[in-house]
Each structure stands twice: as C-alpha cells, then as structure tokens.
CSV table of C-alpha atoms in Angstrom, one decimal:
chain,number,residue,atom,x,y,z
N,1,UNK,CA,-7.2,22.8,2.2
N,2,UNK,CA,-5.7,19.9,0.4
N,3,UNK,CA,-2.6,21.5,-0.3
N,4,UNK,CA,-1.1,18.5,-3.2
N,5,UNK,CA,-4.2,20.1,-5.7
N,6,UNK,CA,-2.1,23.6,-5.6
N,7,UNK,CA,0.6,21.8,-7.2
N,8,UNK,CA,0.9,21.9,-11.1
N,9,UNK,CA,1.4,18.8,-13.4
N,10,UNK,CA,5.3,18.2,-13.7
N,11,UNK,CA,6.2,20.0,-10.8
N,12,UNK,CA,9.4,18.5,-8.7
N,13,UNK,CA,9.0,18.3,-4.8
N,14,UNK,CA,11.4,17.9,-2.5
N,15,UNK,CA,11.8,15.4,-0.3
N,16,UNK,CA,11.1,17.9,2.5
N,17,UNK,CA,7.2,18.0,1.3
N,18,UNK,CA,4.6,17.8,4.1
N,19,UNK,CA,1.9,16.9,2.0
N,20,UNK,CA,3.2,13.9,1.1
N,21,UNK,CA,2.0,10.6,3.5
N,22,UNK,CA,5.5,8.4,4.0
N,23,UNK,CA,7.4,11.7,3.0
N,24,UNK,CA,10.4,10.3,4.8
N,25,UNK,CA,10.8,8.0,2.5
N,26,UNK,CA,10.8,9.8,-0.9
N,27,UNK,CA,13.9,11.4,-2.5
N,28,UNK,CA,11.7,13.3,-4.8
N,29,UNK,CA,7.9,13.0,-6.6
N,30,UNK,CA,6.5,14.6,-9.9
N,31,UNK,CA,2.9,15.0,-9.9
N,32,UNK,CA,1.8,13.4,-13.0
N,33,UNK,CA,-2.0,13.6,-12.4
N,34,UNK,CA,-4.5,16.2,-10.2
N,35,UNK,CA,-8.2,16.0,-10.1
N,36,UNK,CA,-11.2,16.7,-8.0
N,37,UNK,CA,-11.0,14.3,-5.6
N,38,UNK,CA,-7.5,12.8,-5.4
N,39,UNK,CA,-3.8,13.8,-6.6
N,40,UNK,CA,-1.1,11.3,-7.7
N,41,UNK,CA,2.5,11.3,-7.8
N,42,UNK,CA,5.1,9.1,-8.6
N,43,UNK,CA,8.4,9.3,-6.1
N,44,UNK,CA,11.1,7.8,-6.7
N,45,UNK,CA,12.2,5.4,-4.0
N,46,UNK,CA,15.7,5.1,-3.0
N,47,UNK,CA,17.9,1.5,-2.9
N,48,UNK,CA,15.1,0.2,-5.8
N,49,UNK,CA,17.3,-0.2,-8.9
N,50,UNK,CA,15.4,-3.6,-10.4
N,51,UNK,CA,13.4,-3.3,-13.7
N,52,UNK,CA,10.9,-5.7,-15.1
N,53,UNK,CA,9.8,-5.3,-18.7
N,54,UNK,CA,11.0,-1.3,-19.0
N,55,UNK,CA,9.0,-0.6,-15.6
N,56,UNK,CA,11.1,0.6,-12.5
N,57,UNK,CA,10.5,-0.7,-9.3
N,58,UNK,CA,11.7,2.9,-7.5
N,59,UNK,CA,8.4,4.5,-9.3
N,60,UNK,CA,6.1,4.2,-7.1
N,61,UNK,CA,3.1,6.1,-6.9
N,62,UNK,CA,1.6,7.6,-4.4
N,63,UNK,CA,-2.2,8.5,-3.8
N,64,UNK,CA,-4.2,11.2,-1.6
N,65,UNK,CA,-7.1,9.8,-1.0
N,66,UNK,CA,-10.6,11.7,-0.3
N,67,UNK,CA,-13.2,11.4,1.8
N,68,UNK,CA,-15.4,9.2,-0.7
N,69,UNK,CA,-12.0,7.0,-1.4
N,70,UNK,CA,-11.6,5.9,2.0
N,71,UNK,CA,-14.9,5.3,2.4
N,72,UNK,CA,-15.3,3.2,-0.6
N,73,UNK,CA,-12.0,1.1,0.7
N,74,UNK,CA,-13.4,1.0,4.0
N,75,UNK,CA,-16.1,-0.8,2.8
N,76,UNK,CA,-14.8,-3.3,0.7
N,77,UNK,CA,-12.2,-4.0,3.1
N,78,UNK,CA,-14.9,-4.5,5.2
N,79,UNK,CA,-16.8,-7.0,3.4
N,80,UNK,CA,-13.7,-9.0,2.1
N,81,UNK,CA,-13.0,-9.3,6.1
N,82,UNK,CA,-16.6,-10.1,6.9
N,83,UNK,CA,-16.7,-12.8,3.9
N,84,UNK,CA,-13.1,-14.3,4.6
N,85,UNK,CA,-13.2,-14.0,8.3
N,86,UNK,CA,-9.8,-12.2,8.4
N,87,UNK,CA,-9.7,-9.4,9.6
N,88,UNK,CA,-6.9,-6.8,10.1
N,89,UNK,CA,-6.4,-3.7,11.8
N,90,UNK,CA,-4.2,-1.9,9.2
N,91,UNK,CA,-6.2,1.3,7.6
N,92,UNK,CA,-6.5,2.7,4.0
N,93,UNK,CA,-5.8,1.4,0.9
N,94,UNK,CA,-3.5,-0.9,2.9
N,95,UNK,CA,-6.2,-2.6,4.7
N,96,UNK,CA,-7.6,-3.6,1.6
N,97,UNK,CA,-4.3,-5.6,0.0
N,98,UNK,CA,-3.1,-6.9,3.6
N,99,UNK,CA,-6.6,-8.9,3.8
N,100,UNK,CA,-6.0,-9.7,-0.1
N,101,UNK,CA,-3.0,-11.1,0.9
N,102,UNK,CA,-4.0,-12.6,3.6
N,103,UNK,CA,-6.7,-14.4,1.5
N,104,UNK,CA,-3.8,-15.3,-0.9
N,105,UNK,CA,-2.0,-16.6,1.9
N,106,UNK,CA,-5.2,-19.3,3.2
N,107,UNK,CA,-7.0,-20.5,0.4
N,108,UNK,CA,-6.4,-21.7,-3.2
N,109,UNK,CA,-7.4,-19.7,-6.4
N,110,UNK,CA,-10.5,-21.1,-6.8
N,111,UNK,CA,-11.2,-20.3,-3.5
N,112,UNK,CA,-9.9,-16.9,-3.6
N,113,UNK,CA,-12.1,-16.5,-6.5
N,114,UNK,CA,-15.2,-17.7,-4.7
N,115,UNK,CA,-14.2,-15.4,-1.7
N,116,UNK,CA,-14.5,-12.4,-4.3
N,117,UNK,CA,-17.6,-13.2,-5.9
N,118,UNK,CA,-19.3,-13.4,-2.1
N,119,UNK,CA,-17.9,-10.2,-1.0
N,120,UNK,CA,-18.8,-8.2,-4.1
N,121,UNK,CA,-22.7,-9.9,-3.8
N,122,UNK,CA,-22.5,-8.5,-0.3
N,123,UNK,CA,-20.7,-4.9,-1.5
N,124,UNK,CA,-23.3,-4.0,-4.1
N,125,UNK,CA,-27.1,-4.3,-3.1
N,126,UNK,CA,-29.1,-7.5,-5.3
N,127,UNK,CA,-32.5,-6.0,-6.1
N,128,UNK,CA,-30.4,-3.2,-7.5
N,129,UNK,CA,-28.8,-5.2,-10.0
N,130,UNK,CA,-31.0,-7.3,-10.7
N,131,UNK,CA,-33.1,-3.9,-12.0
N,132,UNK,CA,-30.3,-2.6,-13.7
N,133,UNK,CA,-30.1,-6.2,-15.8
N,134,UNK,CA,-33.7,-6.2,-16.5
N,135,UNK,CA,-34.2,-2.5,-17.5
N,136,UNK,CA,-31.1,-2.4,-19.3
N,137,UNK,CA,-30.0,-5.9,-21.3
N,138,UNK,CA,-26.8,-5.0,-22.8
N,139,UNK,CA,-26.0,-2.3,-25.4
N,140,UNK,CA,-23.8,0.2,-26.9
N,141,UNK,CA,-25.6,2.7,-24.6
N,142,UNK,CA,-24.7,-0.3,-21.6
N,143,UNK,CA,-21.0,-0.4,-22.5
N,144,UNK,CA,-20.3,2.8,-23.0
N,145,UNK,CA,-22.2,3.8,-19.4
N,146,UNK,CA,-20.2,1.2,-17.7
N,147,UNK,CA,-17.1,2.6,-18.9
N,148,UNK,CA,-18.0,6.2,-17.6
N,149,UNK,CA,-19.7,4.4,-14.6
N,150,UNK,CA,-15.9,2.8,-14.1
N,151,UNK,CA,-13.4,5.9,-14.4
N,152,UNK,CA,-15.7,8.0,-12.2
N,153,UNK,CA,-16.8,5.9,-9.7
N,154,UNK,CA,-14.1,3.0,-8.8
N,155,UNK,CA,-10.4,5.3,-9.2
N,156,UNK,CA,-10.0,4.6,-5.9
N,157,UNK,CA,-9.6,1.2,-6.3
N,158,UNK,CA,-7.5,0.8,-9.9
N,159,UNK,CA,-5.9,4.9,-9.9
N,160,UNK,CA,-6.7,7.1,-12.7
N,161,UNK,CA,-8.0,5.7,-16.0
N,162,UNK,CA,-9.5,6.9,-19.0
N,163,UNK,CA,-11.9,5.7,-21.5
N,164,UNK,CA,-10.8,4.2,-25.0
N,165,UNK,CA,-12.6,2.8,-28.0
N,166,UNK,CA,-12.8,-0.4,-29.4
N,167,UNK,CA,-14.7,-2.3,-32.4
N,168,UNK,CA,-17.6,-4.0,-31.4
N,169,UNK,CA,-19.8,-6.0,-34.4
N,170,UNK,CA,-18.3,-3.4,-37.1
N,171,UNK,CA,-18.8,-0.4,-35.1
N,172,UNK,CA,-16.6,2.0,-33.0
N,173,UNK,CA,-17.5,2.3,-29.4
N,174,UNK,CA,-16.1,3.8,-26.4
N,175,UNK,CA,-16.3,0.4,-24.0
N,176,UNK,CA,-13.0,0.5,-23.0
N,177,UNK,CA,-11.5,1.4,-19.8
N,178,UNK,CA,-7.3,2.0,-19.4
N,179,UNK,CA,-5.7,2.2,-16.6
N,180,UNK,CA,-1.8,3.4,-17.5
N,181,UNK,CA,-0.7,2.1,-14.1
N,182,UNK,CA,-3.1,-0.4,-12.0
N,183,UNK,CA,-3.3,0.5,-8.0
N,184,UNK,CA,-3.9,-2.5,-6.9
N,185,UNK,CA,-1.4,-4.4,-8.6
N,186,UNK,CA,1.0,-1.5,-8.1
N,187,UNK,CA,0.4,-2.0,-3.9
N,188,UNK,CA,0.4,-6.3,-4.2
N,189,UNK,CA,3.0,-6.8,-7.2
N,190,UNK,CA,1.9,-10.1,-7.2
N,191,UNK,CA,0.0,-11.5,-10.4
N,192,UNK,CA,-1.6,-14.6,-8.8
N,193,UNK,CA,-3.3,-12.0,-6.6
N,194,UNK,CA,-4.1,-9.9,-9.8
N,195,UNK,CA,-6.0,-13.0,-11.6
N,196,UNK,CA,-7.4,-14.5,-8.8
N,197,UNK,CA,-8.8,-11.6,-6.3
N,198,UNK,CA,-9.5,-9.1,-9.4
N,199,UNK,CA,-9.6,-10.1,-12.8
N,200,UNK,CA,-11.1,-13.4,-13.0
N,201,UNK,CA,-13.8,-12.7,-10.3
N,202,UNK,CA,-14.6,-9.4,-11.4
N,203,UNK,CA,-15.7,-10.7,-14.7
N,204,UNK,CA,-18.0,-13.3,-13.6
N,205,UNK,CA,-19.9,-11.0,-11.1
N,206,UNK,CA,-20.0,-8.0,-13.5
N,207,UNK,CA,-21.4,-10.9,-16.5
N,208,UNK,CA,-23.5,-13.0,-14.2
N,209,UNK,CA,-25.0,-9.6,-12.1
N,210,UNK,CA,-25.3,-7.7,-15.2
N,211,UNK,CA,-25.5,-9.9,-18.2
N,212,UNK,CA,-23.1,-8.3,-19.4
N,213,UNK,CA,-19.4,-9.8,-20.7
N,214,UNK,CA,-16.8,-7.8,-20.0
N,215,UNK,CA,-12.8,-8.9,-20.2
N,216,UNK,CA,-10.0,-8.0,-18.0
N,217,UNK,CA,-6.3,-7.4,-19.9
N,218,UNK,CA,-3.9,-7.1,-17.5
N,219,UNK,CA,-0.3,-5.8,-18.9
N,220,UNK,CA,2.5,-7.3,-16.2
N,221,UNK,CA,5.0,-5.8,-18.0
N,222,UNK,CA,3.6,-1.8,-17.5
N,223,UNK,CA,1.3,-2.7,-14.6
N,224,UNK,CA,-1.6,-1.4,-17.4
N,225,UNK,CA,-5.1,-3.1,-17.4
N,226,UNK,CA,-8.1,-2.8,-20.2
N,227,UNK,CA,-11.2,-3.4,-18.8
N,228,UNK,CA,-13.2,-4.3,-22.2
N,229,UNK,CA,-17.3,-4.2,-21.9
N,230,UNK,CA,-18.8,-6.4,-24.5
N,231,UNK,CA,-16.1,-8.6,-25.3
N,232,UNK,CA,-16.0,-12.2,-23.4
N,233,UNK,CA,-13.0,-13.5,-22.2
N,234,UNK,CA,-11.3,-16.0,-24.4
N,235,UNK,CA,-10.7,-19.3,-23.6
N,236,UNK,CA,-6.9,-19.4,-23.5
N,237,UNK,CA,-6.6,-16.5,-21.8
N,238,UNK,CA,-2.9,-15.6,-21.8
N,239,UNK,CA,-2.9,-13.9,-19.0
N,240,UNK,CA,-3.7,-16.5,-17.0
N,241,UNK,CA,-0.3,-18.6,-17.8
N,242,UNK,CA,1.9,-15.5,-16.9
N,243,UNK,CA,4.4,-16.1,-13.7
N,244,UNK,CA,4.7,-13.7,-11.0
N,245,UNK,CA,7.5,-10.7,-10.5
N,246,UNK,CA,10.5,-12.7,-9.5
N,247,UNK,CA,11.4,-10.6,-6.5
N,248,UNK,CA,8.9,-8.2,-6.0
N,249,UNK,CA,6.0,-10.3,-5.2
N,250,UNK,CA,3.8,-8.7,-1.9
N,251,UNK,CA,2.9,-12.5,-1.0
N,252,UNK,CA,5.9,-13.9,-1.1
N,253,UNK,CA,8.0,-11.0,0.7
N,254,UNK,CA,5.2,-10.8,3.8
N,255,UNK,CA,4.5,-14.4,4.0
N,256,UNK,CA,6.9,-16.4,2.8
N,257,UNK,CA,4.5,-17.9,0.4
N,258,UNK,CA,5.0,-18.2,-3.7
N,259,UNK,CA,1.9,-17.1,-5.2
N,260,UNK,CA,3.3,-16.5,-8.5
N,261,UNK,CA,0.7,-18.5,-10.6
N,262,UNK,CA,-3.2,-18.4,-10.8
N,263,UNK,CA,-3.6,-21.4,-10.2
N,264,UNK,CA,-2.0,-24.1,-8.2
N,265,UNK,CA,-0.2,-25.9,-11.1
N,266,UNK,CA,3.7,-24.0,-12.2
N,267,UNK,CA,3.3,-21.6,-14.9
C-alpha cells in the first residue's frame, strides 16, 4: 500500500518518514495535495535561505510517482534521448531534466526547439492526430476537452493543476489550465530551459498537430504557468525577454554553462 495517500492534507512529518524518497534530506514536509495516483509534499530543505520574487528556494516539492507516471517519463525521456542522441542512465523524473539539460548544454534555442518538436512527433502517434484535427477543428467543446485532457493526463510532467476560465470572443470558457507550482521548472530552475524545451515548442506542436492555438504563461516569480487553449501567443511575448534565476539555475550549476536567456542574445 502506498502509505503517503494515508496522510491527511496539512499534516507535518518528521524527518524520520520512510515514505519519503531522499528522506535524509528533509527536516520536515506538509502534504499540500493527495490524489489517486500520486501525493505531493513540500519539505523544507535545510542551508536554502535565498528567495526570488516571494518564492523560497528551501520549498521544494516532492512527488510519488505511480506506475502510469513513470511510465509516461520513461517514455518521453526515451524519445528526447532517441531524437537528441543523448542518452543517460539516470531514472525518473530525473532522467527526463538531466537529458533536458543536456540538450541545453549542446545546442542553441532554436535548436533545442527543433529537438522538441521531433521528439513530441515521435511521442504521440500522427494518423492519430491528424484524426483528432479533422474530426474536431477547434471549438469551445475542443478547448475545454484539452483542458480536462491536460490536468488528467500530463500531471506527471507539470504537478498538479486545475482548470480555470477565461473569455474567449465574449464568452466564459473553462480553457485554461493552472499549474500553482510547475514540476518541471521546479526540478531545472532554469528559464532558458522553460522557453525553449517547453513553452515555445509545446505551442507550435499542439497548434500545427491540432489546429489549435494555445499560449504558454509562465510566472518565474511563483514558478506558476497558464496553459491558455484558444488564445495565440502574442508577438512580444514577455516572457521571452525574462533572465534566468541568478543562482539557482540547474544548467549553469551542473555544467558550468549560462543558459539564462531563450535565446542566444543577453536579456
């Protein structure tokens, strides 16, 4: 039995925990989420004191994964290797950002984006979405789905979310996806990484596969995203100019690289 869904939401655990994975490590967690498939907590890391925009380093959460998690990050790992050609022997979630570093690390962003695009056309079977396009051109019903489709299906990747409305051509609809605190850029810390292997791909396979236009706003500050179905990404994108943590950057502390801006210019 996983023993982490017995535990309520609040609840304090010492640092003596078993079910916790790096428990050594952790001076304390509070669950702050519990579903079917995973549970999350946030443990407090000790000797991590630096804040950036009101968020503290020393929170850090920490995921149980399921059976269907890791099998999703397998494969995606998988196919980011297979595309990039670098492979890795780390496992988990961790498998999945050292090869996204890695990929950081080799090529420039419009390569990384490239990279991306190839993997996720190798991830997710063509004839399927090219049915999916043709049977359903996009719509409220469309945008609302791929919300649903987003928080169900792909937690694994971006943590817990929950769906949100928005205003699309007069009209309320729930086309909105928010993720309080982004996994991905949570394990990387690196915004270059964020824009380039995530965001900026991400929109141009989901528009090009699906026909649908769908924008990604990231907030550095919280570690937050809104995924937005139905709205296109503008063409001064802010979040594209925004520089990197200053010392908490994954890229820059395992490499020795700076890959604090999206593209290759200083930002």
């Amino acid at each position: 039995m996983n023993t982490s869904l017995l535990l309520q939401v609040g609840q304090t655990i010492p640092q003596q925990t078993k079910s916790l994975r790096h428990e050594s490590k952790l001076s304390n967690a509070t669950v702050i989420r519990k579903g079917s498939h995973f549970s999350m907590v946030v443990a407090s890391l000790p000797g991590h004191k630096d804040t950036f925009g009101g968020v503290t380093w020393k929170e850090k959460v920490v995921y149980r994964d399921s059976w269907f998690d890791h099998l999703a990050i397998r494969y995606l790992s998988q196919s980011l290797q297979h595309t990039t050609g670098l492979r890795n022997e780390k496992l988990g979630y961790e498998s999945l950002t050292e090869v996204a570093t890695m990929v950081s690390r080799s090529f420039d962003a419009e390569r990384q984006r490239e990279l991306v695009i190839k993997s996720l056309e190798k991830a997710f079977p063509g004839f399927l979405l090219k049915m999916i396009k043709k049977l359903f051109p996009p719509s409220k019903f469309m945008r609302e789905l791929s919300a649903i489709f987003t928080i169900v299906f792909f937690s694994w990747l971006v943590g817990p979310s929950e769906v949100r409305e928005s205003e699309i051509e007069g009209r309320r609809e729930k086309n909105v996806v928010y993720i309080p605190k982004c996994r991905f850029l949570e394990s990387t810390q690196c915004v270059g990484m964020c824009t380039n292997m995530c965001k900026v791909p991400c929109q141009k396979f989901i528009h090009d596969s699906l026909g649908m236009p769908v924008y990604m706003l990231p907030n550095f500050e919280e570690m937050s995203c809104e995924i937005i179905f139905g709205t296109k990404p503008p063409s001064d994108d802010p979040t594209l100019s925004q520089p990197c943590y200053t010392s908490q950057c994954t890229a820059r502390k395992w490499h020795g690289v700076d890959r604090s801006t999206s593209t290759r210019k200083e930002i």
